[in-house]
Coordinates of C-alpha atoms in Angstrom, one line a residue:
M16 CA -0.3 0.0 -0.3
E17 CA 1.2 3.5 -1.2
K18 CA 2.5 5.7 1.9
L19 CA 1.1 9.4 2.2
L20 CA 2.3 11.9 4.4
I21 CA -1.2 14.3 5.3
L22 CA -0.3 17.7 7.3
G23 CA -3.0 18.6 9.3
A24 CA -4.6 16.6 11.5
G25 CA -8.0 18.2 12.6
G26 CA -11.4 17.8 11.3
F27 CA -10.6 18.5 7.4
G28 CA -7.6 16.2 7.9
Q29 CA -9.6 13.3 9.3
V30 CA -11.9 13.7 5.9
V31 CA -9.1 14.3 3.5
A32 CA -7.5 11.0 5.1
E33 CA -10.7 9.0 4.5
V34 CA -10.4 10.0 0.9
A35 CA -6.9 9.0 0.7
A36 CA -8.2 5.6 2.6
E37 CA -10.8 5.1 -0.4
L38 CA -8.1 5.4 -3.0
G39 CA -5.8 3.0 -1.7
Y40 CA -3.4 5.2 0.5
E41 CA -1.9 4.3 4.0
V42 CA -1.9 7.5 5.9
S43 CA 0.2 9.1 8.6
F44 CA 0.1 12.8 9.8
L45 CA 2.0 15.9 10.6
D46 CA 0.1 18.2 13.0
D47 CA 1.8 20.9 15.7
A48 CA -1.1 20.7 17.7
V49 CA -3.4 17.2 17.6
R50 CA -1.7 14.0 19.2
G51 CA -3.2 10.6 17.8
N52 CA -1.6 7.1 16.9
R53 CA -0.9 8.3 13.4
V54 CA 0.0 11.3 13.8
I55 CA 4.4 11.0 13.8
G56 CA 5.5 14.8 14.3
R57 CA 5.1 18.5 14.0
C58 CA 4.3 20.1 10.7
M59 CA 8.5 21.4 10.5
D60 CA 9.7 17.6 10.2
Y61 CA 8.1 17.1 6.7
E62 CA 11.7 17.9 5.3
S63 CA 13.2 15.4 7.2
L64 CA 10.5 12.6 6.4
Y65 CA 11.3 13.1 2.8
G66 CA 12.5 10.2 1.6
T67 CA 10.3 7.9 4.1
Y68 CA 7.5 9.6 2.2
K69 CA 7.1 10.4 -1.5
K70 CA 3.9 12.2 -1.6
A71 CA 2.2 14.4 0.8
V72 CA -0.5 16.8 0.8
A73 CA -2.0 19.8 3.0
A74 CA -5.0 19.5 4.5
F75 CA -6.0 22.6 6.0
G76 CA -9.4 24.5 5.8
N77 CA -7.5 28.1 5.9
N78 CA -6.8 28.7 2.2
R79 CA -4.0 31.1 2.9
L80 CA -2.2 28.1 5.0
R81 CA -3.1 25.4 2.7
L82 CA -1.6 26.7 -0.1
R83 CA 1.3 27.9 1.7
W84 CA 2.4 24.3 2.8
V85 CA 1.5 22.8 -1.1
K86 CA 4.1 24.9 -1.9
H87 CA 6.7 24.4 0.6
L88 CA 6.2 20.2 0.1
L89 CA 6.8 20.9 -3.4
E90 CA 9.8 22.9 -3.0
A91 CA 11.2 19.9 -1.0
G92 CA 10.8 17.5 -3.4
Y93 CA 7.6 15.7 -2.6
E94 CA 4.9 14.4 -5.0
V95 CA 1.8 16.2 -4.1
P96 CA -1.1 14.2 -5.3
T97 CA -4.7 15.6 -6.4
L98 CA -7.1 13.7 -4.2
V99 CA -10.8 12.9 -5.6
H100 CA -13.4 11.4 -4.1
P101 CA -14.6 7.9 -5.7
T102 CA -18.0 9.3 -5.9
A103 CA -17.1 12.7 -7.4
W104 CA -16.5 13.3 -11.1
V105 CA -14.0 15.0 -12.6
S106 CA -14.0 15.5 -16.5
P107 CA -11.1 14.1 -18.8
S108 CA -10.3 17.7 -20.3
A109 CA -10.2 19.4 -16.7
E110 CA -7.1 20.8 -15.7
L111 CA -6.2 20.0 -11.7
A112 CA -2.8 21.6 -10.4
E113 CA -0.7 19.6 -7.2
G114 CA -2.4 19.6 -3.8
C115 CA -6.6 19.9 -5.0
I116 CA -8.9 18.0 -3.1
V117 CA -12.3 17.1 -4.7
L118 CA -14.9 16.0 -1.8
H119 CA -17.7 13.5 -1.6
Q120 CA -20.4 13.8 -5.2
A121 CA -18.6 17.0 -6.3
I122 CA -18.7 18.0 -10.0
V123 CA -15.7 19.7 -12.1
N124 CA -16.9 19.8 -15.6
T125 CA -15.6 19.9 -18.9
K126 CA -12.4 21.9 -19.7
C127 CA -12.3 23.7 -15.9
Q128 CA -9.0 24.6 -14.8
L129 CA -8.4 24.4 -11.4
G130 CA -4.7 26.2 -9.7
K131 CA -2.9 24.8 -6.6
A132 CA -4.1 23.4 -3.4
C133 CA -8.3 24.2 -4.4
L134 CA -10.6 22.4 -2.5
I135 CA -14.1 21.4 -4.1
N136 CA -16.1 21.0 -0.9
C137 CA -18.9 18.0 -0.9
G138 CA -21.7 18.6 -3.5
A139 CA -20.1 21.5 -4.9
V140 CA -20.9 21.7 -9.0
V141 CA -17.8 23.5 -10.9
D142 CA -19.2 24.1 -14.8
H143 CA -17.7 23.9 -17.8
D144 CA -15.0 26.1 -18.5
N145 CA -14.2 27.6 -15.1
R146 CA -10.6 28.9 -14.1
L147 CA -10.2 28.4 -10.5
E148 CA -6.6 30.3 -9.4
D149 CA -4.4 28.9 -6.4
G150 CA -5.9 28.1 -3.0
V151 CA -9.6 28.5 -4.1
H152 CA -12.2 26.6 -1.6
I153 CA -15.6 26.3 -2.9
G154 CA -18.2 25.7 -0.2
L155 CA -20.7 22.6 0.7
G156 CA -23.5 22.7 -2.3
T157 CA -22.1 26.0 -4.4
V158 CA -22.8 26.1 -8.0
I159 CA -20.3 27.8 -10.4
K160 CA -21.9 28.5 -13.6
A161 CA -19.8 28.1 -16.7
N162 CA -17.2 30.6 -17.6
C163 CA -16.2 32.0 -14.3
C164 CA -13.0 33.0 -12.7
I165 CA -12.2 32.5 -8.9
K166 CA -9.5 34.9 -8.0
P167 CA -6.8 33.4 -5.8
L168 CA -7.4 32.0 -2.1
Q169 CA -11.4 33.2 -2.6
K170 CA -13.5 31.0 -0.4
I171 CA -17.4 30.8 -2.0
E172 CA -19.6 29.9 0.9
A173 CA -21.9 27.2 1.0
G174 CA -25.0 26.8 -1.0
T175 CA -23.9 30.2 -3.0
V176 CA -24.4 30.7 -6.9
I177 CA -21.8 32.6 -8.8
F178 CA -22.8 33.6 -12.2
S179 CA -20.3 34.0 -15.5
T180 CA -18.2 36.9 -15.1
R181 CA -17.2 38.9 -17.8
R182 CA -13.6 39.7 -18.6
K183 CA -12.4 42.4 -20.0
I184 CA -11.7 42.0 -23.4
D185 CA -9.3 44.7 -25.9
G186 CA -10.9 46.7 -28.2
V187 CA -14.3 46.5 -26.8
D188 CA -15.6 50.0 -25.9
N189 CA -19.2 49.7 -25.7
L190 CA -21.7 47.2 -23.8
M191 CA -23.6 46.1 -27.2
L192 CA -20.4 44.9 -28.8
E193 CA -19.2 42.9 -25.4
D194 CA -22.9 41.5 -25.2
A195 CA -23.0 40.4 -28.4
L196 CA -19.4 38.7 -28.2
Y197 CA -20.9 36.6 -25.1
A198 CA -24.1 36.0 -27.2
F199 CA -21.6 34.0 -29.7
G200 CA -19.7 32.7 -26.7
F201 CA -16.7 34.2 -28.1
G202 CA -16.4 36.4 -24.7
N203 CA -14.3 34.2 -22.5
T204 CA -11.9 33.0 -25.0
C205 CA -11.5 35.8 -27.8
S206 CA -8.2 38.0 -27.9
F207 CA -9.3 41.0 -29.0
V208 CA -11.2 43.3 -31.8
K209 CA -11.2 45.6 -34.1
P210 CA -13.0 47.6 -36.9
F211 CA -13.2 46.0 -39.8
G212 CA -13.8 46.3 -43.6
E213 CA -14.5 49.4 -46.3
G214 CA -18.5 49.1 -45.7
H215 CA -20.4 52.2 -44.8
I216 CA -23.9 50.4 -43.9
N217 CA -23.0 47.5 -41.1
E218 CA -21.0 48.6 -38.3
T219 CA -18.2 45.2 -38.8
Y220 CA -15.7 43.7 -36.4
A221 CA -12.8 41.3 -36.8
V222 CA -12.9 38.8 -33.7
Y223 CA -9.4 37.6 -33.1
M224 CA -9.2 34.3 -31.2
P225 CA -6.1 32.3 -29.5
C226 CA -4.6 29.3 -32.0
D227 CA -1.5 27.3 -31.5
G228 CA 0.0 29.9 -29.0
K229 CA -0.9 32.8 -31.6
E230 CA -3.9 35.5 -32.2
E231 CA -5.6 34.6 -35.4
L232 CA -8.4 36.3 -37.4
T233 CA -11.1 34.0 -36.9
Y234 CA -15.1 35.4 -37.2
I235 CA -16.4 38.8 -38.7
L236 CA -18.9 40.2 -36.1
Q237 CA -21.3 42.9 -37.6
R238 CA -24.2 45.3 -36.2
V239 CA -27.1 45.2 -39.1
N240 CA -28.2 48.6 -39.7
T241 CA -32.0 48.5 -39.5
N242 CA -32.2 52.1 -41.4
V243 CA -31.5 49.4 -44.4
F244 CA -32.5 46.6 -43.3
K245 CA -35.9 47.1 -41.5
K246 CA -36.7 43.3 -41.2
P247 CA -33.8 41.7 -39.8
K248 CA -35.1 38.2 -39.0
E249 CA -36.1 38.5 -42.8
V250 CA -32.2 39.2 -43.6
M251 CA -31.2 36.0 -41.4
D252 CA -33.7 33.5 -42.6
N253 CA -32.6 34.8 -46.6
I254 CA -29.1 34.2 -45.7
M255 CA -28.9 31.1 -43.1
G256 CA -31.1 29.3 -45.9
V257 CA -29.1 30.2 -48.5
T258 CA -25.5 29.6 -46.8
E259 CA -26.7 25.9 -45.8
F260 CA -28.1 25.0 -48.6
L261 CA -24.4 26.0 -50.2
R262 CA -22.6 24.2 -48.0
K263 CA -24.2 20.9 -48.5
R264 CA -23.9 21.3 -52.6
I265 CA -20.3 22.3 -52.1
I266 CA -19.5 19.3 -49.6
Q267 CA -21.3 17.0 -52.9
N268 CA -19.1 18.5 -55.5
G269 CA -16.1 17.9 -53.2
G270 CA -15.3 21.0 -52.7
N271 CA -14.3 23.2 -49.4
P272 CA -17.2 24.3 -47.7
N273 CA -15.5 26.4 -45.2
R274 CA -13.9 28.6 -47.7
E275 CA -16.5 28.6 -51.2
T276 CA -19.0 29.8 -48.6
L277 CA -19.9 32.3 -45.5
S278 CA -20.7 29.7 -42.6
Y279 CA -23.0 31.9 -40.4
I280 CA -22.6 31.2 -36.8
R281 CA -25.6 30.8 -34.2
T282 CA -25.8 32.6 -30.7
K283 CA -25.8 29.9 -27.8
A284 CA -29.3 30.3 -27.5
G285 CA -29.5 28.4 -31.2
E286 CA -30.8 32.1 -32.8
S287 CA -29.5 33.1 -36.1
F288 CA -28.6 36.5 -34.9
F289 CA -28.7 38.6 -31.2
E290 CA -30.7 41.7 -30.4
D291 CA -28.9 43.7 -28.0
S292 CA -30.8 45.6 -25.1
E293 CA -31.4 48.9 -27.6
G294 CA -33.0 45.9 -30.1
N295 CA -29.9 46.1 -32.7
P296 CA -29.2 43.1 -34.2
W297 CA -25.9 41.1 -34.5
R298 CA -24.6 38.3 -36.8
C299 CA -21.5 36.4 -37.0
Y300 CA -19.4 34.4 -39.6
N301 CA -16.1 33.1 -40.1
F302 CA -13.3 34.7 -41.5
I303 CA -12.0 33.2 -44.7
E304 CA -8.0 33.4 -44.6
D305 CA -6.1 33.7 -47.4
S306 CA -8.5 35.8 -49.6
V307 CA -8.7 39.4 -50.6
C308 CA -11.2 41.4 -51.7
Y309 CA -11.0 44.2 -54.9
Q310 CA -13.1 47.6 -54.7
L311 CA -12.0 48.2 -58.2
V312 CA -10.8 46.0 -61.6
E313 CA -7.5 46.0 -61.5
Q314 CA -7.1 43.3 -64.0
P315 CA -9.4 42.1 -66.7
E316 CA -8.5 38.8 -65.4
Q317 CA -10.2 39.8 -62.2
F318 CA -13.7 41.1 -64.0
Y319 CA -13.6 37.3 -65.9
E320 CA -13.6 35.6 -62.2
S321 CA -16.1 37.9 -61.1
A322 CA -18.1 36.6 -64.2
R323 CA -18.0 32.8 -63.4
S324 CA -18.1 33.0 -59.4
F325 CA -21.4 35.2 -59.8
G326 CA -22.5 32.5 -62.6
N327 CA -21.5 29.9 -60.5
F328 CA -23.5 31.5 -57.6
L329 CA -26.4 31.5 -59.9
Q330 CA -25.9 27.6 -60.6
Q331 CA -25.0 26.4 -57.1
L332 CA -28.8 27.9 -56.0
S333 CA -30.4 27.1 -59.5
D334 CA -32.8 24.5 -57.3
Y335 CA -33.1 26.3 -54.4
P336 CA -37.0 27.4 -54.2
A337 CA -36.8 31.4 -54.9
H338 CA -40.2 31.7 -53.9
T339 CA -39.4 30.5 -50.2
L340 CA -37.3 33.6 -50.2
H341 CA -38.2 37.3 -48.3
E342 CA -38.4 39.9 -50.2
T343 CA -36.6 41.9 -47.8
I344 CA -36.3 45.2 -49.7
P345 CA -39.5 45.3 -51.7
H346 CA -39.4 46.8 -55.4
F347 CA -35.7 46.5 -55.2
H348 CA -35.4 45.8 -58.8
D349 CA -38.8 46.8 -59.7
T350 CA -37.4 49.8 -62.4
E351 CA -41.2 50.3 -63.1
S352 CA -41.3 51.1 -59.5
R353 CA -38.0 53.1 -59.2
F354 CA -39.5 55.2 -61.9
M355 CA -42.6 56.0 -60.4
D356 CA -40.1 57.5 -57.0
F357 CA -38.8 59.5 -59.4
A358 CA -41.7 60.8 -61.0
K359 CA -42.8 61.9 -57.3
A360 CA -39.8 63.3 -56.7
L361 CA -39.7 65.3 -59.7
E362 CA -43.2 66.4 -58.8
R363 CA -42.6 67.3 -55.1
D364 CA -38.8 69.0 -55.6
V365 CA -38.4 69.7 -51.8
K366 CA -35.1 71.6 -52.4
N367 CA -35.6 72.9 -55.9
R368 CA -33.3 71.0 -57.5
A369 CA -35.0 70.4 -60.8
V370 CA -33.6 73.0 -62.7
K371 CA -30.4 71.9 -61.9
C372 CA -30.8 68.5 -63.6
E373 CA -33.7 69.4 -66.6
K374 CA -31.2 67.1 -69.0
E375 CA -31.1 64.0 -66.7
I376 CA -35.0 64.6 -66.0
E377 CA -35.6 64.4 -70.2
F378 CA -33.3 61.1 -70.3
I379 CA -35.2 59.3 -67.8
Q380 CA -38.4 60.6 -69.0
A381 CA -37.3 59.3 -72.3
R382 CA -36.9 55.8 -71.3
R383 CA -40.0 54.9 -69.4
D384 CA -40.9 52.3 -72.1
D385 CA -37.4 50.8 -71.3
C386 CA -38.2 50.3 -67.6
A387 CA -40.9 47.4 -68.1
V388 CA -38.9 45.7 -70.7
L389 CA -38.0 42.8 -67.9
T390 CA -41.0 43.1 -65.3
K391 CA -43.2 42.6 -68.8
Q392 CA -41.2 39.5 -69.5
L393 CA -41.3 38.3 -65.7
H394 CA -45.2 38.9 -65.6
A395 CA -45.9 36.9 -68.6
G396 CA -44.3 34.1 -67.2
N397 CA -41.3 34.1 -69.6
L398 CA -38.5 35.0 -67.1
P399 CA -38.4 32.5 -64.1
L400 CA -37.6 34.0 -60.5
R401 CA -34.1 32.8 -59.3
V402 CA -32.4 33.2 -56.4
T403 CA -30.3 36.4 -57.0
H404 CA -27.5 38.1 -55.1
N405 CA -28.6 41.9 -55.8
D406 CA -25.6 43.3 -55.5
T407 CA -23.3 42.0 -57.6
K408 CA -20.5 44.1 -57.8
L409 CA -16.8 43.2 -58.0
N410 CA -16.4 43.8 -53.9
N411 CA -18.9 41.3 -53.1
I412 CA -16.7 38.5 -53.9
L413 CA -13.6 36.8 -52.1
F414 CA -10.5 35.9 -54.4
D415 CA -8.1 32.9 -53.4
E416 CA -5.0 35.6 -52.5
N417 CA -2.8 32.6 -54.3
T418 CA -4.3 31.6 -57.1
G419 CA -6.5 35.0 -58.1
K420 CA -9.5 32.5 -58.8
G421 CA -12.6 33.6 -57.3
L422 CA -13.5 32.0 -54.1
C423 CA -16.8 32.8 -52.2
I424 CA -19.6 35.4 -52.6
I425 CA -20.1 37.4 -49.8
D426 CA -22.6 40.8 -48.6
L427 CA -25.3 38.5 -48.9
D428 CA -27.9 40.8 -47.2
T429 CA -29.9 41.6 -50.4
I430 CA -30.2 37.6 -51.3
M431 CA -34.1 37.5 -52.6
P432 CA -35.7 36.2 -55.6
G433 CA -35.1 38.1 -58.6
L434 CA -34.1 38.0 -62.4
A435 CA -30.7 36.5 -63.5
A436 CA -30.5 39.3 -66.1
N437 CA -30.6 42.0 -63.0
D438 CA -27.3 40.3 -61.5
F439 CA -25.5 40.2 -64.7
G440 CA -26.3 43.6 -65.5
D441 CA -25.0 45.2 -62.4
S442 CA -21.9 43.5 -62.4
I443 CA -21.7 45.2 -66.2
R444 CA -22.8 48.5 -64.4
F445 CA -20.0 48.6 -62.0
G446 CA -17.3 46.6 -63.9
A447 CA -17.5 47.6 -67.5
T448 CA -16.5 51.6 -67.4
T449 CA -13.2 53.3 -67.8
A450 CA -14.0 55.4 -64.8
A451 CA -15.3 55.7 -61.3
E452 CA -19.0 55.6 -60.5
D453 CA -18.7 59.5 -59.7
E454 CA -16.5 60.7 -61.9
K455 CA -17.1 64.6 -62.4
D456 CA -15.5 64.4 -66.1
L457 CA -17.7 62.5 -68.3
S458 CA -15.2 62.3 -71.1
K459 CA -13.7 59.7 -69.2
V460 CA -16.6 57.3 -69.0
H461 CA -17.2 54.8 -71.8
F462 CA -18.9 51.6 -71.4
D463 CA -15.6 48.8 -72.2
I464 CA -17.1 46.4 -74.9
N465 CA -14.1 44.2 -74.4
L466 CA -14.7 43.9 -70.8
Y467 CA -18.2 43.4 -71.3
E468 CA -17.5 40.3 -73.7
L469 CA -15.1 39.1 -71.1
Y470 CA -17.4 39.1 -68.3
V471 CA -20.5 37.0 -70.9
K472 CA -18.0 34.3 -71.6
G473 CA -17.2 33.9 -68.0
Y474 CA -20.6 33.8 -66.6
L475 CA -21.9 31.9 -69.4
E476 CA -19.3 29.5 -68.9
T477 CA -20.6 28.9 -65.3
A478 CA -24.5 29.7 -65.5
G479 CA -25.0 29.2 -69.3
N480 CA -26.5 25.3 -68.6
I481 CA -29.2 26.3 -66.3
L482 CA -30.5 29.4 -68.4
T483 CA -33.5 30.0 -70.8
D484 CA -33.0 30.7 -74.2
A485 CA -35.5 33.8 -72.7
E486 CA -32.8 34.3 -69.9
K487 CA -29.8 34.7 -72.2
E488 CA -31.6 36.9 -74.8
S489 CA -32.6 38.9 -71.4
L490 CA -28.9 39.5 -70.2
A491 CA -27.9 42.7 -72.7
W492 CA -31.1 44.3 -71.6
G493 CA -30.4 43.9 -67.8
A494 CA -27.0 46.0 -68.4
R495 CA -29.1 48.7 -69.9
I496 CA -32.0 48.4 -67.8
I497 CA -30.1 47.9 -64.1
T498 CA -27.4 51.1 -65.4
L499 CA -30.6 53.2 -66.1
E500 CA -32.3 52.4 -62.8
C501 CA -29.0 52.8 -60.7
G502 CA -29.2 56.1 -62.2
I503 CA -32.6 56.9 -61.7
R504 CA -31.9 55.9 -57.9
F505 CA -29.1 58.6 -57.6
L506 CA -31.4 61.7 -59.4
T507 CA -34.1 60.4 -57.1
D508 CA -31.6 60.7 -54.0
Y509 CA -30.8 64.0 -55.6
L510 CA -34.3 65.2 -55.9
Q511 CA -35.4 64.1 -52.5
G512 CA -32.1 66.3 -50.8
D513 CA -30.0 63.3 -50.9
T514 CA -31.4 61.1 -47.8
Y515 CA -30.3 57.9 -48.7
F516 CA -26.9 57.1 -50.6
K517 CA -24.3 58.8 -48.3
T518 CA -22.8 62.0 -49.8
D519 CA -19.4 63.9 -49.9
R520 CA -20.5 66.8 -51.9
C521 CA -23.6 68.5 -52.8
S522 CA -23.6 67.7 -56.2
H523 CA -22.5 64.2 -55.6
N524 CA -25.5 62.4 -56.7
L525 CA -25.8 64.0 -59.4
D526 CA -22.6 63.2 -60.5
R527 CA -23.0 59.8 -60.2
A528 CA -26.5 59.7 -62.0
R529 CA -24.5 61.4 -64.9
T530 CA -22.2 58.4 -65.2
Q531 CA -25.1 56.2 -65.7
F532 CA -26.7 57.8 -68.2
K533 CA -22.9 58.1 -69.7
L534 CA -23.2 54.7 -69.9
V535 CA -26.6 53.7 -70.7
E536 CA -26.0 55.9 -74.0
E537 CA -22.7 53.9 -75.3
M538 CA -24.8 50.8 -74.6
E539 CA -27.3 51.6 -76.5
S540 CA -25.3 52.5 -79.6
H541 CA -23.6 48.9 -79.0
F542 CA -26.3 47.2 -77.9
E543 CA -26.9 44.5 -81.3
Q544 CA -23.2 43.9 -80.5
M545 CA -23.9 43.3 -76.8
Q546 CA -26.7 40.6 -77.7
E547 CA -24.5 39.1 -81.0
I548 CA -21.5 38.6 -78.1
V549 CA -24.4 36.7 -75.6
R550 CA -25.4 34.8 -79.1
K551 CA -21.4 34.0 -79.7
Y552 CA -20.9 32.5 -76.5
C553 CA -24.4 30.8 -75.7

């Protein structure tokens, strides 16, 4: 039978001796006051007994005294075991330092960390992911809920319930962000957070997590702008449905679902988003490493890859029931409705700006019939509703940093039922141009037919097999109409006093409208060629 030396022969020492006996030890005591058959000396004799006894523990109820003697024993070379009563349960993933004592029917749950000389008394429950510093005493029947940190030498009295405590997280400067981090389960583990990205609609943060001794960007946390997305639950229902569908499809095709689609994280309560105390919705998704996002077309190959990416996105979701998606922004790409909004803004002219844009007003009015081209085909049943992204700019694609290939479609807030021509057209409007969207010098603004052809080629390579003949014929119209629609929206906002789009100058929205109308004019002059290019790659 293995020998164990116990320092402290009082009432607690006797309890520890019984636990040790249950574990198969032959016990002897050292104590400065208590006498008895098994008390073989005073506590100071521990040094002289080293060798005769290889293992020793300290059994003092006083936390400071118990911890001090455990340290003395370790310095003297003793092995100081952890004693766990057979009726107690300690998780295999828990870490207990030297000299811990876990008494009858206590529980130490998953991934707990206990420092030296901790005492877990009878019936106490230390739930998962708790950290107890050196010399802590958890009293009889106490419950320590998950994710707590108990300071050194602290005694938690019998029957107490300790609720989760929050640690300070670098980069967190408001309670709403802190609440969101804890809601998604990152609060007790993340290293730090900081603002992320160049978006102007949602408030976005990078969440860094510890990994193999380093700190890595792992998650993206966003507060959704409810001024733009007034029904966040419907937005998240759409996103969760589509991304979970994509994940299954990517796995079936042998791809990597952790890189080829965003994976949204549910809260600890299983919800798709967290609503803070002010009613703001927060959502979270994985960060995809070794990826890059471009704000503008720097090389023609990037535009080609974007076409393949958005075409593939449409193809992957071709079996998804588009009618089950919420229309989160009503009439988003209903060009006829956009024309009516413009007409109302013109009639009201609340800022007396109509006189400054008479040419642009006439431009829109002359193309009223064009606004109905796609919607008429939709209502007639000639064009099917599909799952569309509805914001198919280049900067909504992640590219593989190593290969340069399109990797993953992001910014999924506007996923809704829509027309393939709308997504196609929005990409052309944004990418097949020679100038920025708000360029003041219109001599620099041109529709690039070569970039258009490159995009058609890439788009039809990935989406061509699921598009109907009518949809293919509608693509060139999509470029014209979505560009016109965007210009209408800019001019409408200008007439209303710049209430929707962010502006940096008084004429900003007017400048934006003018660039779109310049592109429309050039598309009209190249329209037969645009249609012929589509037929070429069909």
